[in-house]
Amino acid sequence: MKNSIIFHLSANKELAKKIAKIAKLPLGKVDIRKFADGEIMCRNLSNVRGKDVYIVQSTANPAQDNIFEILIFADSLRNSDAKSVNLVVPYFGYARQDRVALPGEPITAKVVANMYQAAMIDKIITIDLHTQQIQGFFSCPVINLDTFELFGDYFVKYFDENGVKQSDVVVVAPDHGSALRARDLGSMFNGASIAFIDKRRPAPNKSEVINVVGNVNGKTCVIVDDMIDTCGTINNAYDALIDHGAKEVYVCATHAVFSTGKLKSEIKGVVVTDSIERNIKGVKVLSVANILAEAILNN
């Protein structure tokens, strides 16, 4: 890895610095310009000849600008004779558009994958993809990392310090898509159980709870999801759990999208990661820098 270098673009500047420090790799320099007409230019200012380059850039809002920066800078690196151009995209934008739900809809996640491959990206490292099937849209290697150990270690310590028995913990999946996340996080506790929220989506960014599957009465609940966006899913899950007798409710999610809305103030604690740079009052942020640095060094 001595012949590797890390770059950040407009997103994840602090995360990239942390990764470079942990991995003991140099942080490259790039000149990013946005012109009056809206065009973007990303110029490499470092020697990358014969080097393995890692671009750290989440594609959250503004998703289009962040994606286009990646495409442009990948070309700059190829023109600078980089040995390989690898993308570390902690939050993979457009991941929720991974299938045709209604006639005429595009599979935008696949379109994004095709653009990265057209830019000759050699490898993708990401965290907690919305669905595993997105990996199949790529012909290059895609490394999808988990965060359940990061959250598990945090909550085990937190509950121990605050007198919560692990056997009184219920890990809750707010929908069917988070069932595996709930199972993995639940494995971090001794004697914890799992519950599921059965819901439906009448429209995009809207959800309705149908039922709670599992016993949460008198329990400390931890809702786990891949992201918090409009807060509707989490807030509805909270209401359902309290209605079913939950003692208290915590929330953890890898990606702090928070595009609109806000979480209920009654939620005991909210924990996210720095996959997207956010500074939200009352929200605990855990860093994924170690996870990503290890992936870069070992893959």
Coordinates of C-alpha atoms in Angstrom, one line a residue:
M1 CA 0.0 0.0 0.0
K2 CA 3.0 2.3 0.0
N3 CA 2.1 3.2 -3.6
S4 CA -1.4 4.4 -2.8
I5 CA -2.9 7.8 -2.3
I6 CA -6.2 9.1 -1.0
F7 CA -8.2 12.1 -2.4
H8 CA -11.4 13.8 -1.2
L9 CA -13.6 15.9 -3.4
S10 CA -16.4 18.2 -2.2
A11 CA -18.0 15.6 0.2
N12 CA -16.4 13.8 3.1
K13 CA -13.4 16.0 3.6
E14 CA -13.0 15.2 7.3
L15 CA -13.6 11.5 6.8
A16 CA -11.0 11.3 4.1
K17 CA -8.5 13.0 6.4
K18 CA -9.2 10.5 9.1
I19 CA -8.9 7.5 6.7
A20 CA -5.6 8.8 5.4
K21 CA -4.2 9.2 8.9
I22 CA -5.4 5.7 10.1
A23 CA -4.1 4.0 6.9
K24 CA -0.9 6.1 7.0
L25 CA -1.4 7.1 3.4
P26 CA -0.8 10.5 1.8
L27 CA -3.8 12.8 1.1
G28 CA -3.7 14.1 -2.5
K29 CA -4.5 17.6 -3.6
V30 CA -7.3 18.5 -6.1
D31 CA -8.5 21.8 -7.5
I32 CA -12.3 21.8 -7.7
R33 CA -13.9 24.7 -9.5
K34 CA -17.6 25.5 -10.1
F35 CA -18.1 28.0 -12.9
A36 CA -20.8 30.6 -13.2
D37 CA -22.7 28.5 -15.7
G38 CA -22.9 25.5 -13.4
E39 CA -20.1 23.5 -14.9
I40 CA -17.6 21.6 -12.7
M41 CA -13.9 21.1 -13.1
C42 CA -11.7 18.8 -11.0
R43 CA -8.0 18.9 -11.6
N44 CA -5.4 16.6 -10.0
L45 CA -2.5 18.4 -8.4
S46 CA -0.6 15.4 -7.1
N47 CA 1.8 12.9 -8.6
V48 CA -0.3 9.7 -9.1
R49 CA 1.8 8.1 -11.8
G50 CA 1.8 4.3 -11.2
K51 CA -0.2 4.7 -8.0
D52 CA -3.4 3.1 -6.7
V53 CA -5.8 6.0 -6.1
Y54 CA -8.8 6.1 -3.7
I55 CA -11.4 8.8 -4.2
V56 CA -13.5 9.3 -1.0
Q57 CA -16.9 10.8 -2.0
S58 CA -20.4 10.1 -0.8
T59 CA -23.1 10.9 -3.3
A60 CA -25.7 12.5 -1.0
N61 CA -27.3 15.9 -1.7
P62 CA -26.2 17.5 -4.0
A63 CA -26.1 14.0 -5.5
Q64 CA -25.7 15.0 -9.2
D65 CA -22.8 17.3 -8.5
N66 CA -21.0 14.8 -6.3
I67 CA -21.4 12.0 -8.9
F68 CA -20.2 14.2 -11.7
E69 CA -17.2 15.3 -9.6
I70 CA -16.3 11.6 -9.4
L71 CA -16.6 11.0 -13.1
I72 CA -14.6 14.1 -14.0
F73 CA -11.8 13.5 -11.5
A74 CA -11.5 9.8 -12.5
D75 CA -10.7 11.0 -16.0
S76 CA -8.1 13.5 -14.6
L77 CA -6.5 10.7 -12.7
R78 CA -6.4 8.4 -15.8
N79 CA -4.8 11.3 -17.7
S80 CA -2.2 11.5 -14.9
D81 CA -1.3 7.8 -15.4
A82 CA -2.7 6.4 -12.2
K83 CA -2.3 2.7 -11.9
S84 CA -5.8 2.2 -10.7
V85 CA -8.7 4.5 -9.7
N86 CA -10.9 3.2 -6.9
L87 CA -14.0 4.8 -5.4
V88 CA -14.8 4.9 -1.7
V89 CA -18.4 6.0 -1.7
P90 CA -19.6 5.6 1.9
Y91 CA -23.1 6.6 1.0
F92 CA -24.2 5.3 -2.5
G93 CA -26.8 7.8 -3.8
Y94 CA -29.7 6.6 -5.9
A95 CA -29.5 3.1 -4.2
R96 CA -33.2 3.2 -3.5
Q97 CA -34.0 3.3 -7.2
D98 CA -32.8 -0.3 -7.7
R99 CA -35.9 -1.8 -9.4
V100 CA -38.9 -1.0 -11.5
A101 CA -41.8 -0.5 -9.1
L102 CA -44.2 1.1 -11.6
P103 CA -44.3 0.9 -15.4
G104 CA -41.9 3.3 -17.0
E105 CA -39.6 3.8 -14.0
P106 CA -35.8 3.6 -14.7
I107 CA -33.4 1.6 -12.7
T108 CA -31.3 4.6 -11.8
A109 CA -28.9 2.7 -9.5
K110 CA -27.9 0.7 -12.5
V111 CA -27.5 3.9 -14.6
V112 CA -25.1 5.3 -11.9
A113 CA -23.2 2.0 -11.9
N114 CA -22.8 2.2 -15.6
M115 CA -21.4 5.7 -15.4
Y116 CA -18.8 4.7 -12.9
Q117 CA -17.8 1.8 -15.1
A118 CA -17.6 4.1 -18.1
A119 CA -15.2 6.2 -16.1
M120 CA -13.1 3.1 -15.6
I121 CA -13.4 2.8 -11.9
D122 CA -11.5 -0.3 -10.9
K123 CA -13.1 -1.0 -7.5
I124 CA -16.0 0.3 -5.3
I125 CA -15.9 0.3 -1.5
T126 CA -19.2 1.3 0.1
I127 CA -21.1 1.0 3.3
D128 CA -24.5 -0.6 4.0
L129 CA -26.0 -0.5 0.5
H130 CA -29.8 -0.2 0.5
T131 CA -30.0 -3.5 -1.2
Q132 CA -27.4 -6.2 -1.9
Q133 CA -28.5 -6.6 -5.5
I134 CA -26.9 -3.3 -6.5
Q135 CA -23.5 -5.1 -6.4
G136 CA -24.8 -7.1 -9.4
F137 CA -25.0 -3.9 -11.5
F138 CA -21.2 -3.7 -11.6
S139 CA -18.6 -5.8 -13.4
C140 CA -15.8 -4.5 -11.2
P141 CA -15.4 -5.6 -7.5
V142 CA -17.8 -4.0 -5.1
I143 CA -17.0 -4.3 -1.3
N144 CA -20.1 -3.6 0.8
L145 CA -19.2 -3.0 4.4
D146 CA -21.3 -3.5 7.5
T147 CA -21.7 -1.2 10.5
F148 CA -23.5 -3.6 13.0
E149 CA -20.3 -4.2 15.0
L150 CA -19.7 -0.4 15.2
F151 CA -23.2 0.2 16.5
G152 CA -23.2 -3.0 18.6
D153 CA -20.0 -2.1 20.5
Y154 CA -21.4 1.4 21.2
F155 CA -24.7 0.2 22.5
V156 CA -23.3 -2.7 24.6
K157 CA -21.0 -0.2 26.4
Y158 CA -23.8 2.4 26.7
F159 CA -26.3 0.0 28.1
D160 CA -23.8 -1.5 30.5
E161 CA -23.0 2.0 31.8
N162 CA -26.7 2.9 32.1
G163 CA -27.8 -0.3 33.8
V164 CA -29.8 -1.8 30.9
K165 CA -29.6 -5.6 30.8
Q166 CA -28.8 -7.0 27.4
S167 CA -31.6 -9.5 27.8
D168 CA -34.0 -6.6 28.0
V169 CA -33.0 -5.3 24.6
V170 CA -35.1 -5.8 21.5
V171 CA -33.5 -4.9 18.2
V172 CA -36.2 -3.7 15.8
A173 CA -36.3 -3.8 12.0
P174 CA -38.5 -0.9 10.9
D175 CA -39.4 -2.8 7.7
H176 CA -38.7 -6.1 5.9
G177 CA -35.6 -4.7 4.2
S178 CA -33.8 -4.2 7.5
A179 CA -34.4 -7.7 8.8
L180 CA -30.8 -8.9 8.3
R181 CA -29.5 -5.7 9.8
A182 CA -31.6 -6.3 12.9
R183 CA -30.4 -9.9 13.1
D184 CA -26.8 -8.9 12.8
L185 CA -27.0 -6.2 15.4
G186 CA -29.0 -8.4 17.7
S187 CA -26.1 -10.9 17.6
M188 CA -24.0 -8.4 19.4
F189 CA -26.1 -8.6 22.6
N190 CA -26.4 -11.5 25.0
G191 CA -30.0 -12.7 25.1
A192 CA -31.5 -9.9 23.0
S193 CA -34.5 -10.6 20.9
I194 CA -35.7 -9.3 17.5
A195 CA -38.9 -7.6 16.4
F196 CA -40.2 -6.4 13.0
I197 CA -42.4 -3.6 11.9
D198 CA -44.8 -4.7 9.2
K199 CA -45.5 -1.6 7.0
R200 CA -46.5 -0.5 3.6
R201 CA -45.6 2.5 1.4
P202 CA -48.7 4.2 -0.1
A203 CA -46.4 6.7 -1.8
P204 CA -42.6 7.5 -2.0
N205 CA -41.2 8.8 1.3
K206 CA -44.4 7.8 3.1
S207 CA -45.0 4.7 5.2
E208 CA -47.8 3.2 7.3
V209 CA -47.3 0.7 10.1
I210 CA -49.6 -2.3 9.9
N211 CA -48.3 -4.4 12.8
V212 CA -45.5 -5.1 15.3
V213 CA -44.2 -8.7 15.1
G214 CA -42.5 -9.6 18.3
N215 CA -42.8 -8.9 22.0
V216 CA -41.6 -5.4 22.9
N217 CA -43.6 -4.8 26.1
G218 CA -41.4 -3.4 28.8
K219 CA -38.3 -3.7 26.6
T220 CA -35.6 -1.3 25.6
C221 CA -35.9 -1.1 21.8
V222 CA -33.2 -0.3 19.3
I223 CA -34.5 0.5 15.8
V224 CA -31.8 -0.2 13.1
D225 CA -32.0 1.0 9.5
D226 CA -29.6 1.8 6.7
M227 CA -30.6 5.5 6.6
I228 CA -32.8 8.2 8.1
D229 CA -34.2 10.3 5.4
T230 CA -37.6 12.0 5.9
C231 CA -37.9 10.5 9.5
G232 CA -41.3 9.1 8.7
T233 CA -40.3 5.4 8.9
I234 CA -38.6 5.9 12.3
N235 CA -41.3 8.1 13.8
N236 CA -44.0 5.6 12.8
A237 CA -42.0 2.7 14.2
Y238 CA -41.5 4.6 17.4
D239 CA -45.3 5.2 17.8
A240 CA -46.0 1.6 17.1
L241 CA -43.4 0.4 19.6
I242 CA -44.7 2.7 22.4
D243 CA -48.3 1.6 21.6
H244 CA -47.1 -2.0 22.1
G245 CA -45.6 -1.2 25.5
A246 CA -41.9 -0.5 24.8
K247 CA -40.1 1.1 27.7
E248 CA -37.8 3.3 25.7
V249 CA -36.7 3.5 22.1
Y250 CA -33.2 4.2 20.6
V251 CA -32.4 4.6 16.9
C252 CA -29.3 3.8 14.9
A253 CA -28.8 4.2 11.1
T254 CA -25.7 4.2 9.0
H255 CA -26.5 7.2 6.7
A256 CA -27.8 10.5 8.1
V257 CA -29.6 11.7 5.0
F258 CA -32.2 13.9 6.9
S259 CA -33.6 15.5 3.8
T260 CA -36.7 16.8 5.5
G261 CA -38.7 16.4 8.7
K262 CA -37.3 15.7 12.2
L263 CA -37.3 12.8 14.6
K264 CA -39.6 12.7 17.6
S265 CA -38.0 14.3 20.7
E266 CA -39.2 11.4 22.8
I267 CA -36.7 9.0 21.2
K268 CA -34.2 8.2 23.9
G269 CA -31.1 8.4 21.6
V270 CA -30.1 8.6 18.0
V271 CA -26.8 7.2 16.6
V272 CA -25.5 7.6 13.0
T273 CA -22.2 7.5 11.2
D274 CA -20.1 10.1 9.4
S275 CA -20.8 8.5 6.0
I276 CA -22.5 11.8 5.2
E277 CA -21.1 14.9 6.9
R278 CA -23.8 16.2 9.1
N279 CA -23.9 18.2 12.4
I280 CA -27.2 17.6 14.0
K281 CA -27.9 18.6 17.5
G282 CA -28.6 15.7 19.8
V283 CA -27.4 13.0 17.4
K284 CA -24.4 10.9 18.3
V285 CA -22.0 10.4 15.3
L286 CA -19.7 7.3 15.1
S287 CA -16.9 7.4 12.5
V288 CA -16.6 4.8 9.8
A289 CA -13.0 5.8 9.2
N290 CA -11.5 2.7 10.7
I291 CA -13.8 0.4 8.8
L292 CA -12.9 2.1 5.5
A293 CA -9.2 2.3 6.2
E294 CA -9.1 -1.4 6.9
A295 CA -11.0 -2.1 3.7
I296 CA -8.5 0.0 1.7
L297 CA -5.5 -1.7 3.3
N298 CA -6.8 -5.3 3.0
N299 CA -8.4 -5.3 -0.4

